[in-house]
Amino acid sequence: MSVRSDSLERFITGVKKRNPGEPEFHQAVEEVAASIIPYIQDKPIYQEMQILERMAEPDRAVTFRVCWEDDNGNIRVNRGYRVQFNNSIGPYKGGIRFHPTVTLSVLKFLGFEQTFKNSLTGLPMGGGKGGSDFNPKGKSNNEVMRFCQSFMTELNRHIGENTDVPAGDIGVGAREIGYMFGQYKRLTNEFVGVLTGKGLEFGGSLIRTEATGYGTIYMLDNMLQHAGNGMEGKNIVISGSGNVATYAAEKCHQLGAKVLTMSDSSGFIHDPAGIDEEKLAYMVDLKQVRRGRIKEYADKFGCEFHEGRPWNVPCDVAVPCATQNEISGDEAAALLKNGCMAVSEGANMPTELTGINAFQDAGILYAPSKAANAGGVAVSGLEMSQNSARISWKEDELQDLLKGIMKDIHDNCAEYGQKGDKVDYLAGANIAGFVKVADAMLAYGVV
Ligand code: NDP
Ligand code: 2IT
């Protein structure tokens, strides 16, 4: 075993021992450490000051009981969380997820990743994540409202515009942010930018809704252009049909590519004619407004619906936009076998480590989530700025800012990830994200 892999092994063994039963968190830390440990090999100050070890420990994690009453008068109990991971370069910032699979492990992986992602945006934001095992599926609006109010009744004491600024994630969109912001305002008697992703009437920013999906495709476009290629005519396989997937699909279409698939937890639709703006509008109504199942799209447009995930559909580019670990090693191999030459991750950590290794070994363009989906939190950062200054920027200004931030992220990853005549975007993103946070931590001494 080489010195490097030996120290990686020792580091990961320590992380696993201190955090038993948290496989998603172990996975996220291992993926980052595999880039950082070789990088700091000849930079003893980061080792002496135990920077990586300190970054793998959240500042704090709170869990709390969330009680609410359903429409039948039954008392229901869920668990709420906020993991405040690292505030070295700005207030904690990151989404809230409502999904039955939410655990401390999932939120720690997301909070850890968020710290690097937020650093990459170039904006002053630390990393955090929160959520609950509450399942919004099948709940009435009133049930969702009562849950959100109860959740915020506890969460409000841990957050603040200069302390911790949550936003949306899986299961948390404009509706939930509205209910939570209303409750925060009521409890504290303060109208401040304590959440992002707000409605435009009460301090939200234009293009926040579109920003993550658009940004994921800007990252892809930047990678393709850097390699002398482009989006025009590419066949794209997308998973998910929520916020991120929808606007990723829209941007692909606008840039001249063809979107073949979208999915939800019941399966995927395969539309060889391509998902255009009109079909996408139907999808938004189906999934975001009526909260229906994706099979209805196949019935409406006469295309195929399959159970499972879309990674066996031949494509040029894969854009996973649903959830973590949705591309296994075998599915990565299937994508490669069918000619996939680029992957841009809209979801957080959608590819298992074996899948990442397969993409890296094949030398395809691979944009890891912390770089590829940073456009969402970047526009959240711009929403915070607008709220602090009590102004609203125009749409074209924000579009330009988002494009510029994604170009800077690409170029920063390319600079740190240059290996011979190729770019290792995974190493580039990890190292570029690390350096800024690490140097701030060095400046603070032992805290
Ligand atoms: P949404 O809740 O809007 O949509 C989630 C989509 O993914 C739905 O189609 C959902 O299907 C599907 N999905 C969720 N969990 C699973 C699962 N376990 N198995 C299969 N399908 C699943 O969430 P977002 O679009 O906001 O988030 C998607 C991903 O993007 C997440 O990884 C999130 O962390 C990440 N992300 C989101 C950002 C944002 O700004 N919203 C920013 C950066 C990253 P169904 O409808 O059946 O549940
Ligand atoms: O994973 C993410 O970056 C998000 N869910 C968005 C976080 C934010 O604060 O906008």
Short mmCIF file of C-alpha atoms and ligand atoms in Angstrom, two decimals:
data_model
loop_
_atom_site.label_atom_id
_atom_site.label_comp_id
_atom_site.label_asym_id
_atom_site.label_seq_id
_atom_site.Cartn_x
_atom_site.Cartn_y
_atom_site.Cartn_z
CA MET A 1 0.00 0.00 0.00
CA SER A 2 1.40 3.43 -0.91
CA VAL A 3 1.88 6.14 1.72
CA ARG A 4 -1.06 8.07 0.28
CA SER A 5 -3.59 5.26 0.20
CA ASP A 6 -2.39 4.23 3.66
CA SER A 7 -3.18 7.68 5.10
CA LEU A 8 -6.53 7.77 3.28
CA GLU A 9 -7.35 4.36 4.75
CA ARG A 10 -6.39 5.52 8.25
CA PHE A 11 -8.39 8.72 7.92
CA ILE A 12 -11.53 6.94 6.69
CA THR A 13 -11.25 4.27 9.37
CA GLY A 14 -11.22 7.07 11.97
CA VAL A 15 -14.23 8.80 10.41
CA LYS A 16 -16.19 5.52 10.39
CA LYS A 17 -15.30 4.81 14.00
CA ARG A 18 -16.42 8.25 15.18
CA ASN A 19 -19.61 8.18 13.10
CA PRO A 20 -20.98 4.62 13.24
CA GLY A 21 -23.98 3.71 11.10
CA GLU A 22 -23.67 6.73 8.78
CA PRO A 23 -22.84 5.23 5.35
CA GLU A 24 -23.81 8.27 3.26
CA PHE A 25 -21.62 10.52 5.40
CA HIS A 26 -18.67 8.09 5.16
CA GLN A 27 -19.09 7.99 1.37
CA ALA A 28 -19.09 11.79 0.96
CA VAL A 29 -16.03 12.21 3.20
CA GLU A 30 -14.14 9.43 1.43
CA GLU A 31 -14.77 10.95 -1.99
CA VAL A 32 -13.39 14.31 -0.85
CA ALA A 33 -10.50 12.91 1.20
CA ALA A 34 -9.26 10.90 -1.79
CA SER A 35 -8.55 14.23 -3.53
CA ILE A 36 -7.44 16.27 -0.52
CA ILE A 37 -4.98 13.86 1.13
CA PRO A 38 -2.67 13.71 -1.93
CA TYR A 39 -3.01 17.49 -2.33
CA ILE A 40 -1.92 18.31 1.24
CA GLN A 41 0.91 15.77 1.18
CA ASP A 42 3.47 18.55 0.59
CA LYS A 43 1.56 21.24 2.56
CA PRO A 44 2.36 20.35 6.19
CA ILE A 45 0.48 23.31 7.70
CA TYR A 46 -2.90 21.76 6.73
CA GLN A 47 -1.80 18.48 8.29
CA GLU A 48 -0.36 19.97 11.47
CA MET A 49 -3.51 22.01 12.03
CA GLN A 50 -5.71 18.93 11.38
CA ILE A 51 -7.78 20.89 8.87
CA LEU A 52 -9.36 17.93 7.06
CA GLU A 53 -10.14 16.18 10.36
CA ARG A 54 -11.81 19.36 11.63
CA MET A 55 -13.75 19.82 8.40
CA ALA A 56 -15.17 16.31 8.76
CA GLU A 57 -16.76 17.22 12.11
CA PRO A 58 -19.89 19.43 12.02
CA ASP A 59 -19.91 22.52 14.24
CA ARG A 60 -23.19 21.19 15.67
CA ALA A 61 -26.23 19.10 14.82
CA VAL A 62 -29.62 19.58 16.46
CA THR A 63 -32.50 17.14 16.33
CA PHE A 64 -35.97 17.84 17.58
CA ARG A 65 -39.50 16.46 17.81
CA VAL A 66 -42.04 17.83 15.36
CA CYS A 67 -45.66 17.20 16.37
CA TRP A 68 -48.59 18.08 14.13
CA GLU A 69 -52.21 17.13 13.68
CA ASP A 70 -53.42 15.44 10.47
CA ASP A 71 -56.79 16.13 8.82
CA ASN A 72 -58.42 13.28 10.74
CA GLY A 73 -57.41 14.72 14.09
CA ASN A 74 -54.59 12.20 14.69
CA ILE A 75 -51.43 13.47 16.39
CA ARG A 76 -48.36 12.69 14.27
CA VAL A 77 -44.69 12.78 15.30
CA ASN A 78 -41.69 13.34 13.03
CA ARG A 79 -38.05 14.16 13.65
CA GLY A 80 -36.53 17.49 12.59
CA TYR A 81 -32.81 18.23 12.10
CA ARG A 82 -30.43 21.07 11.35
CA VAL A 83 -26.76 20.24 10.82
CA GLN A 84 -24.60 23.38 11.00
CA PHE A 85 -21.46 22.08 9.39
CA ASN A 86 -18.96 24.89 8.89
CA ASN A 87 -19.28 28.69 9.04
CA SER A 88 -15.66 29.63 8.35
CA ILE A 89 -16.44 31.71 5.26
CA GLY A 90 -20.00 32.86 5.98
CA PRO A 91 -23.28 32.02 7.73
CA TYR A 92 -24.38 28.38 7.49
CA LYS A 93 -26.33 27.98 4.25
CA GLY A 94 -28.07 24.99 2.71
CA GLY A 95 -31.42 23.41 1.99
CA ILE A 96 -34.10 21.62 3.96
CA ARG A 97 -35.21 18.17 2.80
CA PHE A 98 -38.55 16.54 3.63
CA HIS A 99 -38.43 12.86 2.65
CA PRO A 100 -38.98 9.59 4.55
CA THR A 101 -35.34 8.56 3.88
CA VAL A 102 -33.92 11.56 5.80
CA THR A 103 -31.51 10.52 8.57
CA LEU A 104 -28.66 12.23 10.40
CA SER A 105 -26.25 10.43 8.03
CA VAL A 106 -27.97 11.86 4.94
CA LEU A 107 -28.00 15.40 6.34
CA LYS A 108 -24.37 15.18 7.45
CA PHE A 109 -23.30 14.09 3.96
CA LEU A 110 -25.29 16.96 2.48
CA GLY A 111 -23.96 19.53 4.97
CA PHE A 112 -20.37 18.39 4.40
CA GLU A 113 -20.77 18.63 0.62
CA GLN A 114 -22.48 22.00 0.95
CA THR A 115 -19.42 23.50 2.66
CA PHE A 116 -17.26 22.77 -0.41
CA LYS A 117 -20.01 23.72 -2.87
CA ASN A 118 -20.68 27.07 -1.24
CA SER A 119 -16.97 27.82 -1.20
CA LEU A 120 -16.85 27.13 -4.96
CA THR A 121 -19.54 29.74 -5.65
CA GLY A 122 -17.12 32.48 -4.53
CA LEU A 123 -19.84 33.93 -2.27
CA PRO A 124 -19.55 34.24 1.53
CA MET A 125 -21.58 31.22 2.64
CA GLY A 126 -20.77 28.38 5.05
CA GLY A 127 -22.31 24.91 4.87
CA GLY A 128 -25.41 23.47 6.55
CA LYS A 129 -28.39 21.23 5.84
CA GLY A 130 -31.62 20.31 7.57
CA GLY A 131 -34.84 18.45 7.14
CA SER A 132 -37.20 15.84 8.42
CA ASP A 133 -38.41 12.31 7.74
CA PHE A 134 -41.84 13.86 7.08
CA ASN A 135 -43.32 12.60 3.79
CA PRO A 136 -45.23 15.37 2.00
CA LYS A 137 -46.57 12.90 -0.59
CA GLY A 138 -50.35 12.48 -0.31
CA LYS A 139 -50.67 15.17 2.39
CA SER A 140 -53.18 18.00 2.04
CA ASN A 141 -52.04 21.61 1.86
CA ASN A 142 -53.30 22.16 5.40
CA GLU A 143 -51.33 19.18 6.69
CA VAL A 144 -48.17 20.43 5.00
CA MET A 145 -48.80 23.90 6.48
CA ARG A 146 -49.29 22.58 10.00
CA PHE A 147 -46.15 20.46 9.69
CA CYS A 148 -44.07 23.40 8.38
CA GLN A 149 -45.32 25.67 11.18
CA SER A 150 -44.46 23.11 13.83
CA PHE A 151 -41.04 22.47 12.25
CA MET A 152 -40.25 26.22 12.23
CA THR A 153 -41.50 26.66 15.80
CA GLU A 154 -38.35 24.82 16.92
CA LEU A 155 -36.01 25.64 14.00
CA ASN A 156 -36.41 29.42 14.40
CA ARG A 157 -34.25 29.50 17.53
CA HIS A 158 -31.28 28.00 15.63
CA ILE A 159 -31.31 30.15 12.46
CA GLY A 160 -31.05 33.83 11.52
CA GLU A 161 -30.10 36.02 8.56
CA ASN A 162 -26.50 36.26 9.81
CA THR A 163 -26.38 32.82 11.45
CA ASP A 164 -27.94 30.16 9.26
CA VAL A 165 -30.10 30.62 6.17
CA PRO A 166 -32.00 27.50 5.00
CA ALA A 167 -33.65 26.99 1.59
CA GLY A 168 -35.43 24.21 -0.34
CA ASP A 169 -34.32 20.72 -1.36
CA ILE A 170 -36.22 17.46 -2.05
CA GLY A 171 -39.83 17.88 -0.91
CA VAL A 172 -39.35 21.55 -0.04
CA GLY A 173 -40.34 24.08 -2.71
CA ALA A 174 -42.07 27.46 -2.86
CA ARG A 175 -45.12 26.24 -0.91
CA GLU A 176 -43.14 24.92 2.05
CA ILE A 177 -40.75 27.92 2.10
CA GLY A 178 -43.81 30.22 2.21
CA TYR A 179 -45.31 28.40 5.20
CA MET A 180 -41.97 28.34 7.04
CA PHE A 181 -41.17 32.00 6.33
CA GLY A 182 -44.64 33.02 7.52
CA GLN A 183 -44.16 31.16 10.77
CA TYR A 184 -40.64 32.58 11.32
CA LYS A 185 -41.96 36.11 10.83
CA ARG A 186 -44.83 35.47 13.21
CA LEU A 187 -42.58 34.02 15.93
CA THR A 188 -39.82 36.62 15.78
CA ASN A 189 -41.70 39.71 14.55
CA GLU A 190 -38.86 40.25 12.07
CA PHE A 191 -39.00 40.47 8.27
CA VAL A 192 -35.48 39.41 7.28
CA GLY A 193 -33.87 37.19 4.65
CA VAL A 194 -33.71 34.14 6.90
CA LEU A 195 -34.77 31.71 4.14
CA THR A 196 -34.06 31.74 0.40
CA GLY A 197 -36.25 30.47 -2.39
CA LYS A 198 -39.01 32.78 -1.15
CA GLY A 199 -41.92 33.96 -3.30
CA LEU A 200 -41.21 37.05 -5.39
CA GLU A 201 -43.80 39.03 -3.38
CA PHE A 202 -41.90 38.62 -0.13
CA GLY A 203 -38.20 38.95 -0.92
CA GLY A 204 -37.54 36.06 -3.30
CA SER A 205 -35.11 36.42 -6.19
CA LEU A 206 -35.87 36.02 -9.87
CA ILE A 207 -34.40 32.83 -11.42
CA ARG A 208 -33.83 31.08 -8.05
CA THR A 209 -36.36 28.43 -9.17
CA GLU A 210 -34.48 27.78 -12.41
CA ALA A 211 -30.95 28.31 -11.11
CA THR A 212 -29.90 24.79 -10.09
CA GLY A 213 -31.04 23.08 -13.29
CA TYR A 214 -29.77 25.86 -15.55
CA GLY A 215 -26.44 25.92 -13.68
CA THR A 216 -26.00 22.14 -14.08
CA ILE A 217 -26.32 22.52 -17.84
CA TYR A 218 -24.06 25.61 -17.95
CA MET A 219 -21.42 23.49 -16.21
CA LEU A 220 -21.93 20.75 -18.80
CA ASP A 221 -21.78 23.25 -21.67
CA ASN A 222 -18.58 24.79 -20.24
CA MET A 223 -16.96 21.34 -19.98
CA LEU A 224 -17.98 20.40 -23.51
CA GLN A 225 -16.69 23.69 -24.92
CA HIS A 226 -13.42 23.36 -23.00
CA ALA A 227 -13.01 19.97 -24.70
CA GLY A 228 -13.77 21.48 -28.12
CA ASN A 229 -17.32 20.11 -28.22
CA GLY A 230 -20.84 21.54 -27.67
CA MET A 231 -24.46 20.87 -26.66
CA GLU A 232 -26.01 20.99 -30.13
CA GLY A 233 -27.56 17.65 -31.13
CA LYS A 234 -26.58 15.78 -27.97
CA ASN A 235 -28.93 13.09 -26.68
CA ILE A 236 -29.46 13.61 -22.95
CA VAL A 237 -30.80 11.23 -20.34
CA ILE A 238 -32.16 13.01 -17.26
CA SER A 239 -33.47 11.45 -14.04
CA GLY A 240 -35.97 13.15 -11.72
CA SER A 241 -38.90 15.39 -12.59
CA GLY A 242 -38.70 17.90 -9.76
CA ASN A 243 -37.22 21.37 -9.53
CA VAL A 244 -33.70 20.54 -10.70
CA ALA A 245 -34.63 18.07 -13.47
CA THR A 246 -37.26 20.37 -14.97
CA TYR A 247 -34.97 23.35 -15.52
CA ALA A 248 -32.02 21.17 -16.54
CA ALA A 249 -34.29 19.74 -19.27
CA GLU A 250 -35.44 23.21 -20.31
CA LYS A 251 -31.87 24.50 -20.67
CA CYS A 252 -30.79 21.40 -22.66
CA HIS A 253 -33.63 22.03 -25.08
CA GLN A 254 -32.77 25.74 -25.36
CA LEU A 255 -29.15 24.87 -26.19
CA GLY A 256 -30.15 22.52 -29.01
CA ALA A 257 -29.87 19.14 -27.27
CA LYS A 258 -32.57 16.45 -27.10
CA VAL A 259 -33.88 15.24 -23.72
CA LEU A 260 -34.91 11.59 -23.97
CA THR A 261 -35.96 10.71 -20.42
CA MET A 262 -37.23 12.00 -17.09
CA SER A 263 -38.21 9.98 -14.02
CA ASP A 264 -39.75 9.85 -10.57
CA SER A 265 -39.65 7.26 -7.81
CA SER A 266 -42.14 5.07 -9.74
CA GLY A 267 -40.07 4.80 -12.97
CA PHE A 268 -39.06 6.73 -16.09
CA ILE A 269 -40.53 7.88 -19.39
CA HIS A 270 -38.54 7.41 -22.60
CA ASP A 271 -39.57 9.87 -25.30
CA PRO A 272 -37.32 9.40 -28.38
CA ALA A 273 -38.92 12.45 -30.04
CA GLY A 274 -37.46 14.60 -27.26
CA ILE A 275 -39.05 16.53 -24.37
CA ASP A 276 -39.65 20.02 -25.76
CA GLU A 277 -40.96 23.20 -24.06
CA GLU A 278 -44.61 22.23 -24.59
CA LYS A 279 -44.18 18.75 -23.14
CA LEU A 280 -42.14 20.22 -20.31
CA ALA A 281 -45.01 22.59 -19.47
CA TYR A 282 -47.27 19.54 -19.24
CA MET A 283 -44.68 17.83 -16.99
CA VAL A 284 -44.55 20.86 -14.67
CA ASP A 285 -48.33 20.87 -14.33
CA LEU A 286 -48.37 17.09 -13.78
CA LYS A 287 -45.52 16.90 -11.25
CA GLN A 288 -45.37 20.30 -9.52
CA VAL A 289 -49.01 21.43 -9.60
CA ARG A 290 -51.12 18.26 -9.64
CA ARG A 291 -48.40 16.22 -7.87
CA GLY A 292 -49.21 13.19 -10.08
CA ARG A 293 -47.11 10.20 -11.26
CA ILE A 294 -44.90 10.36 -14.35
CA LYS A 295 -46.66 7.52 -16.17
CA GLU A 296 -49.40 10.01 -17.09
CA TYR A 297 -46.86 11.72 -19.39
CA ALA A 298 -46.33 8.45 -21.29
CA ASP A 299 -50.11 7.98 -21.64
CA LYS A 300 -50.55 11.56 -22.86
CA PHE A 301 -47.70 11.60 -25.43
CA GLY A 302 -47.76 7.93 -26.44
CA CYS A 303 -44.22 7.08 -25.37
CA GLU A 304 -42.79 4.32 -23.16
CA PHE A 305 -42.91 4.12 -19.38
CA HIS A 306 -40.60 1.71 -17.54
CA GLU A 307 -40.10 0.92 -13.90
CA GLY A 308 -36.59 1.48 -12.56
CA ARG A 309 -33.98 4.04 -13.61
CA PRO A 310 -33.13 5.38 -17.08
CA TRP A 311 -29.39 4.59 -17.26
CA ASN A 312 -29.70 1.81 -19.84
CA VAL A 313 -31.10 4.21 -22.43
CA PRO A 314 -28.29 5.00 -24.93
CA CYS A 315 -27.21 8.66 -24.70
CA ASP A 316 -24.33 11.09 -25.13
CA VAL A 317 -24.80 12.74 -21.74
CA ALA A 318 -26.32 11.69 -18.40
CA VAL A 319 -27.71 14.32 -16.01
CA PRO A 320 -28.88 12.69 -12.74
CA CYS A 321 -31.28 15.08 -10.95
CA ALA A 322 -33.24 12.92 -8.47
CA THR A 323 -31.31 11.77 -5.39
CA GLN A 324 -28.15 10.26 -3.90
CA ASN A 325 -26.72 6.93 -5.08
CA GLU A 326 -29.04 6.69 -8.07
CA ILE A 327 -26.20 5.54 -10.41
CA SER A 328 -24.55 2.30 -9.30
CA GLY A 329 -21.24 0.96 -10.58
CA ASP A 330 -23.12 -1.34 -12.98
CA GLU A 331 -25.31 1.50 -14.23
CA ALA A 332 -22.22 3.66 -14.81
CA ALA A 333 -20.73 0.79 -16.83
CA ALA A 334 -23.95 0.53 -18.87
CA LEU A 335 -23.83 4.27 -19.63
CA LEU A 336 -20.21 3.99 -20.77
CA LYS A 337 -20.92 0.92 -22.88
CA ASN A 338 -23.70 2.80 -24.67
CA GLY A 339 -21.39 5.71 -25.54
CA CYS A 340 -22.04 8.26 -22.77
CA MET A 341 -19.23 10.84 -22.93
CA ALA A 342 -20.23 13.34 -20.22
CA VAL A 343 -22.03 13.42 -16.87
CA SER A 344 -23.18 16.54 -15.01
CA GLU A 345 -24.66 15.92 -11.56
CA GLY A 346 -27.74 17.99 -10.69
CA ALA A 347 -28.57 15.84 -7.67
CA ASN A 348 -26.24 15.67 -4.66
CA MET A 349 -23.90 12.63 -4.72
CA PRO A 350 -26.01 10.73 -7.28
CA THR A 351 -23.16 8.41 -8.29
CA GLU A 352 -21.83 5.64 -6.06
CA LEU A 353 -18.03 5.58 -5.57
CA THR A 354 -17.68 2.58 -7.91
CA GLY A 355 -19.58 4.51 -10.58
CA ILE A 356 -17.38 7.59 -10.14
CA ASN A 357 -14.29 5.38 -10.51
CA ALA A 358 -15.74 3.92 -13.72
CA PHE A 359 -16.33 7.40 -15.19
CA GLN A 360 -12.87 8.58 -14.13
CA ASP A 361 -11.13 5.47 -15.48
CA ALA A 362 -12.93 5.87 -18.81
CA GLY A 363 -11.71 9.49 -18.96
CA ILE A 364 -15.15 10.97 -19.78
CA LEU A 365 -16.15 14.49 -18.74
CA TYR A 366 -17.50 14.18 -15.21
CA ALA A 367 -18.78 17.21 -13.24
CA PRO A 368 -19.35 16.27 -9.59
CA SER A 369 -22.43 17.64 -7.87
CA LYS A 370 -20.65 20.13 -5.64
CA ALA A 371 -19.59 22.01 -8.79
CA ALA A 372 -22.40 21.13 -11.18
CA ASN A 373 -25.38 22.00 -8.96
CA ALA A 374 -23.85 25.05 -7.22
CA GLY A 375 -25.94 27.46 -9.32
CA GLY A 376 -28.92 27.04 -6.98
CA VAL A 377 -27.15 28.04 -3.81
CA ALA A 378 -25.28 30.74 -5.73
CA VAL A 379 -28.56 32.46 -6.61
CA SER A 380 -29.63 31.91 -2.98
CA GLY A 381 -26.52 33.90 -2.05
CA LEU A 382 -27.65 36.62 -4.46
CA GLU A 383 -31.10 36.53 -2.83
CA MET A 384 -29.42 37.15 0.55
CA SER A 385 -27.56 40.15 -0.88
CA GLN A 386 -30.76 41.60 -2.35
CA ASN A 387 -32.57 41.12 0.97
CA SER A 388 -29.80 42.81 2.97
CA ALA A 389 -29.72 45.76 0.58
CA ARG A 390 -33.57 45.77 0.30
CA ILE A 391 -33.42 45.81 -3.50
CA SER A 392 -34.37 43.47 -6.36
CA TRP A 393 -32.12 42.83 -9.31
CA LYS A 394 -33.51 42.43 -12.81
CA GLU A 395 -33.79 39.08 -14.51
CA ASP A 396 -31.11 39.69 -17.15
CA GLU A 397 -28.65 40.84 -14.46
CA LEU A 398 -29.26 37.64 -12.50
CA GLN A 399 -29.02 35.45 -15.60
CA ASP A 400 -25.63 37.00 -16.37
CA LEU A 401 -24.46 36.59 -12.77
CA LEU A 402 -25.47 32.90 -12.74
CA LYS A 403 -23.72 32.23 -16.06
CA GLY A 404 -20.62 34.07 -14.83
CA ILE A 405 -20.52 32.16 -11.53
CA MET A 406 -20.83 28.79 -13.32
CA LYS A 407 -18.05 29.80 -15.75
CA ASP A 408 -15.82 30.76 -12.80
CA ILE A 409 -16.60 27.45 -11.08
CA HIS A 410 -15.70 25.58 -14.27
CA ASP A 411 -12.45 27.50 -14.72
CA ASN A 412 -11.49 27.13 -11.07
CA CYS A 413 -12.07 23.35 -11.22
CA ALA A 414 -10.12 23.17 -14.49
CA GLU A 415 -7.20 25.04 -12.94
CA TYR A 416 -6.98 22.83 -9.83
CA GLY A 417 -7.85 19.66 -11.73
CA GLN A 418 -5.51 19.91 -14.72
CA LYS A 419 -3.77 16.56 -15.25
CA GLY A 420 -1.65 16.45 -18.39
CA ASP A 421 -3.92 17.42 -21.28
CA LYS A 422 -7.09 16.43 -19.36
CA VAL A 423 -9.11 17.95 -16.54
CA ASP A 424 -10.04 15.92 -13.47
CA TYR A 425 -13.11 17.95 -12.46
CA LEU A 426 -13.64 15.85 -9.33
CA ALA A 427 -10.22 16.61 -7.88
CA GLY A 428 -10.48 20.19 -9.15
CA ALA A 429 -13.81 20.81 -7.37
CA ASN A 430 -12.69 19.20 -4.13
CA ILE A 431 -9.38 21.05 -3.96
CA ALA A 432 -10.72 24.44 -5.09
CA GLY A 433 -13.56 24.17 -2.55
CA PHE A 434 -11.20 23.05 0.20
CA VAL A 435 -8.51 25.72 -0.11
CA LYS A 436 -10.69 28.74 0.70
CA VAL A 437 -12.33 27.14 3.75
CA ALA A 438 -9.03 25.67 4.95
CA ASP A 439 -7.20 29.01 4.73
CA ALA A 440 -9.98 30.74 6.67
CA MET A 441 -9.71 28.03 9.35
CA LEU A 442 -5.94 28.52 9.53
CA ALA A 443 -6.49 32.25 10.08
CA TYR A 444 -8.78 31.57 13.05
CA GLY A 445 -6.25 29.34 14.86
CA VAL A 446 -7.52 26.42 16.91
CA VAL A 447 -11.28 26.95 17.21
P1 NDP B 1 -37.81 17.76 -5.87
O1 NDP B 1 -38.47 17.33 -4.62
O2 NDP B 1 -38.33 18.94 -6.60
O3 NDP B 1 -37.76 16.55 -6.91
C1 NDP B 1 -37.14 15.37 -6.59
C2 NDP B 1 -37.28 14.40 -7.76
O4 NDP B 1 -36.47 13.26 -7.53
C3 NDP B 1 -38.70 13.87 -7.92
O5 NDP B 1 -38.92 13.56 -9.28
C4 NDP B 1 -38.67 12.61 -7.07
O6 NDP B 1 -39.65 11.63 -7.43
C5 NDP B 1 -37.28 12.09 -7.34
N1 NDP B 1 -36.79 11.34 -6.18
C6 NDP B 1 -36.56 11.84 -4.93
N2 NDP B 1 -36.12 10.86 -4.12
C7 NDP B 1 -36.09 9.75 -4.87
C8 NDP B 1 -35.70 8.42 -4.59
N3 NDP B 1 -35.30 8.04 -3.37
N4 NDP B 1 -35.76 7.52 -5.61
C9 NDP B 1 -36.20 7.89 -6.85
N5 NDP B 1 -36.58 9.14 -7.16
C10 NDP B 1 -36.50 10.05 -6.19
O7 NDP B 1 -36.27 17.97 -5.47
P2 NDP B 1 -35.15 18.81 -6.23
O8 NDP B 1 -35.35 18.75 -7.69
O9 NDP B 1 -35.05 20.12 -5.57
O10 NDP B 1 -33.83 17.99 -5.82
C11 NDP B 1 -33.31 16.93 -6.61
C12 NDP B 1 -31.85 16.72 -6.28
O11 NDP B 1 -31.13 17.94 -6.53
C13 NDP B 1 -31.55 16.37 -4.82
O12 NDP B 1 -30.41 15.53 -4.77
C14 NDP B 1 -31.20 17.73 -4.21
O13 NDP B 1 -30.39 17.59 -3.05
C15 NDP B 1 -30.41 18.35 -5.36
N6 NDP B 1 -30.29 19.79 -5.34
C16 NDP B 1 -31.38 20.61 -5.28
C17 NDP B 1 -31.21 21.98 -5.31
C18 NDP B 1 -32.36 22.93 -5.35
O14 NDP B 1 -32.13 24.12 -5.50
N7 NDP B 1 -33.60 22.46 -5.25
C19 NDP B 1 -29.87 22.59 -5.32
C20 NDP B 1 -28.80 21.64 -5.47
C21 NDP B 1 -29.03 20.31 -5.46
P3 NDP B 1 -41.05 11.56 -6.66
O15 NDP B 1 -41.85 12.73 -7.18
O16 NDP B 1 -41.61 10.24 -7.02
O17 NDP B 1 -40.74 11.67 -5.20
O1 2IT B 2 -28.14 21.27 -2.26
C1 2IT B 2 -28.29 22.51 -2.41
O2 2IT B 2 -27.36 23.23 -2.80
C2 2IT B 2 -29.61 23.08 -2.16
N1 2IT B 2 -30.55 22.35 -1.87
C3 2IT B 2 -29.81 24.57 -2.25
C4 2IT B 2 -29.32 25.25 -1.02
C5 2IT B 2 -29.60 26.73 -0.92
O3 2IT B 2 -29.33 27.26 0.16
O4 2IT B 2 -30.09 27.33 -1.87
#
